[in-house]
PDB file of C-alpha atoms in Angstrom:
ATOM      1  CA  MET A  19      57.448 105.461 110.224  1.00 44.00           C
ATOM      2  CA  GLN A  20      56.593 107.852 107.459  1.00 54.00           C
ATOM      3  CA  ASN A  21      56.804 106.957 103.789  1.00 68.00           C
ATOM      4  CA  ALA A  22      60.114 105.545 102.637  1.00 93.00           C
ATOM      5  CA  ILE A  23      62.507 107.611 100.520  1.00 96.00           C
ATOM      6  CA  TYR A  24      65.988 107.402  99.054  1.00 96.00           C
ATOM      7  CA  LEU A  25      68.795 109.671 100.271  1.00 96.00           C
ATOM      8  CA  ALA A  26      71.160 110.549  97.419  1.00 96.00           C
ATOM      9  CA  SER A  27      74.093 111.410  99.682  1.00 93.00           C
ATOM     10  CA  ALA A  28      77.004 109.606 101.290  1.00 90.00           C
ATOM     11  CA  SER A  29      77.051 112.151 104.143  1.00 89.00           C
ATOM     12  CA  PRO A  30      76.955 110.553 107.599  1.00 90.00           C
ATOM     13  CA  ARG A  31      75.574 113.850 108.965  1.00 90.00           C
ATOM     14  CA  ARG A  32      72.609 113.806 106.578  1.00 93.00           C
ATOM     15  CA  LYS A  33      71.992 110.147 107.398  1.00 94.00           C
ATOM     16  CA  GLU A  34      71.955 110.936 111.126  1.00 93.00           C
ATOM     17  CA  LEU A  35      69.644 113.930 110.682  1.00 93.00           C
ATOM     18  CA  LEU A  36      67.212 112.071 108.429  1.00 93.00           C
ATOM     19  CA  THR A  37      67.037 109.292 111.039  1.00 94.00           C
ATOM     20  CA  GLN A  38      65.841 111.916 113.548  1.00 92.00           C
ATOM     21  CA  LEU A  39      62.743 112.507 111.410  1.00 90.00           C
ATOM     22  CA  GLY A  40      61.708 108.868 111.662  1.00 89.00           C
ATOM     23  CA  ILE A  41      61.573 108.531 107.880  1.00 89.00           C
ATOM     24  CA  GLU A  42      62.513 105.128 106.502  1.00 93.00           C
ATOM     25  CA  PHE A  43      65.238 105.540 103.881  1.00 95.00           C
ATOM     26  CA  SER A  44      67.962 103.851 101.888  1.00 95.00           C
ATOM     27  CA  GLN A  45      71.165 105.767 101.265  1.00 95.00           C
ATOM     28  CA  PHE A  46      73.421 105.814  98.213  1.00 95.00           C
ATOM     29  CA  SER A  47      75.880 108.259  96.714  1.00 93.00           C
ATOM     30  CA  VAL A  48      75.722 109.960  93.353  1.00 94.00           C
ATOM     31  CA  ASP A  49      78.604 111.181  91.250  1.00 90.00           C
ATOM     32  CA  ALA A  50      77.725 114.734  90.222  1.00 88.00           C
ATOM     33  CA  ASP A  51      79.829 117.544  88.795  1.00 90.00           C
ATOM     34  CA  GLU A  52      79.701 120.117  91.589  1.00 89.00           C
ATOM     35  CA  SER A  53      81.416 122.909  89.670  1.00 91.00           C
ATOM     36  CA  GLN A  54      79.792 126.308  89.958  1.00 93.00           C
ATOM     37  CA  PHE A  55      78.834 127.925  86.654  1.00 95.00           C
ATOM     38  CA  GLU A  56      80.332 131.282  85.762  1.00 93.00           C
ATOM     39  CA  ASN A  57      78.096 134.112  87.075  1.00 94.00           C
ATOM     40  CA  GLU A  58      75.860 131.584  88.893  1.00 96.00           C
ATOM     41  CA  SER A  59      74.628 132.993  92.200  1.00 97.00           C
ATOM     42  CA  PRO A  60      75.299 130.924  95.323  1.00 97.00           C
ATOM     43  CA  ILE A  61      71.559 130.330  95.849  1.00 97.00           C
ATOM     44  CA  ALA A  62      71.037 129.143  92.251  1.00 98.00           C
ATOM     45  CA  TYR A  63      74.179 127.002  92.541  1.00 97.00           C
ATOM     46  CA  VAL A  64      73.188 125.161  95.727  1.00 97.00           C
ATOM     47  CA  GLU A  65      69.624 124.592  94.516  1.00 98.00           C
ATOM     48  CA  ARG A  66      70.837 123.286  91.155  1.00 98.00           C
ATOM     49  CA  LEU A  67      73.133 120.799  92.894  1.00 97.00           C
ATOM     50  CA  ALA A  68      70.397 119.488  95.210  1.00 97.00           C
ATOM     51  CA  ARG A  69      68.079 119.016  92.232  1.00 98.00           C
ATOM     52  CA  LEU A  70      70.880 117.412  90.190  1.00 97.00           C
ATOM     53  CA  LYS A  71      71.640 114.907  92.957  1.00 97.00           C
ATOM     54  CA  ALA A  72      67.970 113.953  93.390  1.00 97.00           C
ATOM     55  CA  GLN A  73      67.429 113.634  89.633  1.00 97.00           C
ATOM     56  CA  SER A  74      70.673 111.654  89.253  1.00 96.00           C
ATOM     57  CA  GLY A  75      69.328 109.162  91.774  1.00 96.00           C
ATOM     58  CA  VAL A  76      66.157 108.758  89.735  1.00 97.00           C
ATOM     59  CA  ALA A  77      68.243 108.318  86.566  1.00 95.00           C
ATOM     60  CA  MET A  78      70.264 105.596  88.338  1.00 95.00           C
ATOM     61  CA  GLY A  79      67.055 103.597  88.743  1.00 95.00           C
ATOM     62  CA  TYR A  80      65.931 104.695  92.206  1.00 94.00           C
ATOM     63  CA  HIS A  81      62.431 105.684  91.149  1.00 89.00           C
ATOM     64  CA  ASP A  82      59.963 103.585  93.140  1.00 94.00           C
ATOM     65  CA  ARG A  83      59.931 106.237  95.896  1.00 95.00           C
ATOM     66  CA  PRO A  84      61.030 109.891  96.206  1.00 97.00           C
ATOM     67  CA  VAL A  85      64.754 110.652  96.029  1.00 97.00           C
ATOM     68  CA  LEU A  86      66.128 113.345  98.357  1.00 98.00           C
ATOM     69  CA  GLY A  87      69.103 115.356  97.168  1.00 97.00           C
ATOM     70  CA  SER A  88      70.780 118.036  99.260  1.00 96.00           C
ATOM     71  CA  ASP A  89      73.720 120.383  99.124  1.00 95.00           C
ATOM     72  CA  THR A  90      75.209 122.979 101.476  1.00 94.00           C
ATOM     73  CA  VAL A  91      77.435 125.970 100.745  1.00 94.00           C
ATOM     74  CA  VAL A  92      78.948 128.617 102.974  1.00 96.00           C
ATOM     75  CA  VAL A  93      78.655 132.115 101.494  1.00 97.00           C
ATOM     76  CA  ILE A  94      80.456 135.341 102.348  1.00 97.00           C
ATOM     77  CA  ASP A  95      80.497 138.498 100.242  1.00 96.00           C
ATOM     78  CA  ASN A  96      78.129 136.696  97.819  1.00 95.00           C
ATOM     79  CA  GLN A  97      80.820 134.076  97.107  1.00 95.00           C
ATOM     80  CA  ALA A  98      80.279 130.348  97.707  1.00 94.00           C
ATOM     81  CA  LEU A  99      83.142 128.798  99.638  1.00 93.00           C
ATOM     82  CA  GLY A 100      84.024 125.194  98.943  1.00 87.00           C
ATOM     83  CA  LYS A 101      85.909 122.638 100.983  1.00 89.00           C
ATOM     84  CA  PRO A 102      89.469 123.774 101.715  1.00 93.00           C
ATOM     85  CA  THR A 103      92.009 122.499  99.187  1.00 93.00           C
ATOM     86  CA  ASP A 104      94.906 122.739 101.663  1.00 95.00           C
ATOM     87  CA  LYS A 105      95.921 124.439 104.918  1.00 96.00           C
ATOM     88  CA  ALA A 106      96.635 127.805 103.238  1.00 96.00           C
ATOM     89  CA  ASP A 107      93.165 127.795 101.628  1.00 95.00           C
ATOM     90  CA  PHE A 108      91.605 126.859 104.990  1.00 96.00           C
ATOM     91  CA  ILE A 109      93.423 129.703 106.793  1.00 96.00           C
ATOM     92  CA  ALA A 110      92.401 132.236 104.127  1.00 96.00           C
ATOM     93  CA  THR A 111      88.776 131.041 104.277  1.00 95.00           C
ATOM     94  CA  LEU A 112      88.448 131.168 108.055  1.00 96.00           C
ATOM     95  CA  LYS A 113      90.172 134.553 108.223  1.00 97.00           C
ATOM     96  CA  ARG A 114      87.396 135.820 105.914  1.00 96.00           C
ATOM     97  CA  LEU A 115      84.771 134.378 108.291  1.00 97.00           C
ATOM     98  CA  SER A 116      86.535 135.580 111.457  1.00 97.00           C
ATOM     99  CA  GLY A 117      84.573 138.207 113.378  1.00 98.00           C
ATOM    100  CA  ARG A 118      81.872 138.377 110.701  1.00 98.00           C
ATOM    101  CA  THR A 119      78.457 137.027 109.799  1.00 98.00           C
ATOM    102  CA  HIS A 120      78.169 134.685 106.838  1.00 98.00           C
ATOM    103  CA  GLN A 121      75.353 132.670 105.312  1.00 98.00           C
ATOM    104  CA  VAL A 122      74.975 128.921 105.077  1.00 97.00           C
ATOM    105  CA  LEU A 123      72.670 127.876 102.237  1.00 97.00           C
ATOM    106  CA  THR A 124      71.282 124.361 102.266  1.00 97.00           C
ATOM    107  CA  ALA A 125      69.107 123.208  99.401  1.00 98.00           C
ATOM    108  CA  ILE A 126      66.902 120.142  99.481  1.00 98.00           C
ATOM    109  CA  ALA A 127      65.109 118.552  96.542  1.00 98.00           C
ATOM    110  CA  PHE A 128      62.760 115.611  96.103  1.00 98.00           C
ATOM    111  CA  ALA A 129      62.572 113.981  92.687  1.00 98.00           C
ATOM    112  CA  SER A 130      60.650 111.222  90.969  1.00 97.00           C
ATOM    113  CA  THR A 131      60.245 110.306  87.314  1.00 96.00           C
ATOM    114  CA  GLU A 132      57.365 112.812  87.111  1.00 96.00           C
ATOM    115  CA  ARG A 133      58.674 115.884  88.921  1.00 96.00           C
ATOM    116  CA  VAL A 134      61.199 117.603  91.148  1.00 97.00           C
ATOM    117  CA  ILE A 135      60.578 120.194  93.867  1.00 98.00           C
ATOM    118  CA  SER A 136      63.183 122.051  95.881  1.00 98.00           C
ATOM    119  CA  GLN A 137      63.762 124.656  98.548  1.00 98.00           C
ATOM    120  CA  VAL A 138      66.744 126.633  99.834  1.00 98.00           C
ATOM    121  CA  VAL A 139      67.131 127.407 103.533  1.00 98.00           C
ATOM    122  CA  THR A 140      69.382 130.337 104.517  1.00 98.00           C
ATOM    123  CA  THR A 141      70.950 130.618 107.965  1.00 98.00           C
ATOM    124  CA  ASP A 142      73.123 133.495 109.213  1.00 98.00           C
ATOM    125  CA  VAL A 143      76.113 132.386 111.279  1.00 98.00           C
ATOM    126  CA  THR A 144      78.388 134.799 113.183  1.00 98.00           C
ATOM    127  CA  PHE A 145      81.942 133.861 114.142  1.00 98.00           C
ATOM    128  CA  LYS A 146      84.080 135.314 116.907  1.00 98.00           C
ATOM    129  CA  SER A 147      87.461 136.772 115.930  1.00 98.00           C
ATOM    130  CA  LEU A 148      89.822 133.845 115.426  1.00 97.00           C
ATOM    131  CA  SER A 149      93.492 133.759 116.389  1.00 97.00           C
ATOM    132  CA  ASN A 150      96.203 132.103 114.319  1.00 96.00           C
ATOM    133  CA  GLU A 151      96.688 129.611 117.155  1.00 97.00           C
ATOM    134  CA  GLU A 152      92.999 128.638 117.073  1.00 96.00           C
ATOM    135  CA  LEU A 153      93.099 128.205 113.305  1.00 96.00           C
ATOM    136  CA  ASP A 154      96.228 126.061 113.439  1.00 96.00           C
ATOM    137  CA  ALA A 155      94.830 123.845 116.224  1.00 96.00           C
ATOM    138  CA  TYR A 156      91.532 123.447 114.367  1.00 97.00           C
ATOM    139  CA  TRP A 157      93.292 122.447 111.130  1.00 97.00           C
ATOM    140  CA  GLN A 158      95.421 119.930 113.047  1.00 96.00           C
ATOM    141  CA  SER A 159      92.223 118.317 114.420  1.00 96.00           C
ATOM    142  CA  GLY A 160      91.440 117.066 110.894  1.00 94.00           C
ATOM    143  CA  GLU A 161      87.820 118.236 111.080  1.00 93.00           C
ATOM    144  CA  PRO A 162      87.827 121.098 108.517  1.00 94.00           C
ATOM    145  CA  GLN A 163      89.253 119.164 105.561  1.00 89.00           C
ATOM    146  CA  ASP A 164      85.940 117.817 104.202  1.00 85.00           C
ATOM    147  CA  LYS A 165      83.614 120.624 105.302  1.00 88.00           C
ATOM    148  CA  ALA A 166      82.090 123.345 103.135  1.00 86.00           C
ATOM    149  CA  GLY A 167      83.541 126.639 104.311  1.00 92.00           C
ATOM    150  CA  GLY A 168      86.171 124.789 106.315  1.00 94.00           C
ATOM    151  CA  TYR A 169      84.212 124.154 109.510  1.00 95.00           C
ATOM    152  CA  GLY A 170      81.624 121.905 111.092  1.00 93.00           C
ATOM    153  CA  ILE A 171      79.198 123.599 113.488  1.00 95.00           C
ATOM    154  CA  GLN A 172      78.295 120.237 115.040  1.00 93.00           C
ATOM    155  CA  GLY A 173      81.922 119.532 115.946  1.00 93.00           C
ATOM    156  CA  LEU A 174      84.924 121.477 117.166  1.00 95.00           C
ATOM    157  CA  GLY A 175      84.089 124.361 114.807  1.00 95.00           C
ATOM    158  CA  GLY A 176      80.985 125.105 116.869  1.00 96.00           C
ATOM    159  CA  ARG A 177      83.192 126.901 119.403  1.00 96.00           C
ATOM    160  CA  PHE A 178      83.741 129.724 116.903  1.00 97.00           C
ATOM    161  CA  VAL A 179      80.011 130.498 116.543  1.00 98.00           C
ATOM    162  CA  THR A 180      78.722 133.424 118.609  1.00 98.00           C
ATOM    163  CA  HIS A 181      75.272 133.708 117.009  1.00 98.00           C
ATOM    164  CA  ILE A 182      73.026 131.816 114.625  1.00 98.00           C
ATOM    165  CA  SER A 183      69.820 133.046 113.004  1.00 98.00           C
ATOM    166  CA  GLY A 184      67.915 130.347 111.147  1.00 97.00           C
ATOM    167  CA  SER A 185      68.098 126.565 111.062  1.00 97.00           C
ATOM    168  CA  TYR A 186      70.933 124.920 112.988  1.00 96.00           C
ATOM    169  CA  PHE A 187      70.154 121.641 111.219  1.00 96.00           C
ATOM    170  CA  ALA A 188      70.530 123.328 107.807  1.00 96.00           C
ATOM    171  CA  VAL A 189      74.054 124.369 108.809  1.00 95.00           C
ATOM    172  CA  VAL A 190      74.820 120.743 109.741  1.00 94.00           C
ATOM    173  CA  GLY A 191      73.509 119.672 106.315  1.00 91.00           C
ATOM    174  CA  LEU A 192      69.776 118.892 106.357  1.00 96.00           C
ATOM    175  CA  PRO A 193      67.047 121.271 107.566  1.00 97.00           C
ATOM    176  CA  LEU A 194      64.666 118.948 109.416  1.00 95.00           C
ATOM    177  CA  TYR A 195      61.512 121.086 109.494  1.00 96.00           C
ATOM    178  CA  GLU A 196      61.767 122.092 105.833  1.00 96.00           C
ATOM    179  CA  CYS A 197      62.665 118.559 104.740  1.00 96.00           C
ATOM    180  CA  GLU A 198      59.601 117.055 106.405  1.00 94.00           C
ATOM    181  CA  LYS A 199      57.378 119.844 105.039  1.00 96.00           C
ATOM    182  CA  LEU A 200      58.715 119.490 101.478  1.00 96.00           C
ATOM    183  CA  LEU A 201      58.273 115.706 101.572  1.00 94.00           C
ATOM    184  CA  SER A 202      54.642 116.092 102.643  1.00 93.00           C
ATOM    185  CA  GLU A 203      54.096 118.507  99.716  1.00 93.00           C
ATOM    186  CA  PHE A 204      55.749 116.035  97.358  1.00 93.00           C
TER     187      PHE A 204
END
């Protein structure tokens, strides 16, 4: 196994992906204000959150090995889309994504008491045109409620994707290649 790290995330998807790299890690969650600043670009927003999560882990006392923070946002028309607040918000969000290409930005950051480094990975994802029946059935599945942009590519939402250009793993929540590369630079 490679050097041990901390994962500052409660995400089961990130835990599963990090396991694939063969990196020994301990996982914990951080409580961070994830509000987007006024006039903050989606790329600056997602990178700030990844850095904040990693640095929060260090501040919590996890500083004997690197702390990995990560965040993912779905972006369309240069607007970051959060998790749906209710069914109406979910429907409105997926109607915006329907038949179009959007971006998924995933930022990763490693922090210690001495420094923090980060990277943002951008992936283009194209959806087929979605019917009201498909949207209703997907909402009823329970999957979209806790997903940025209202869908999970690794689950039932994957059936809406017609094309992807970039890192599939970044869309799931942790870009494997970039994560391993950034850790080796750290």
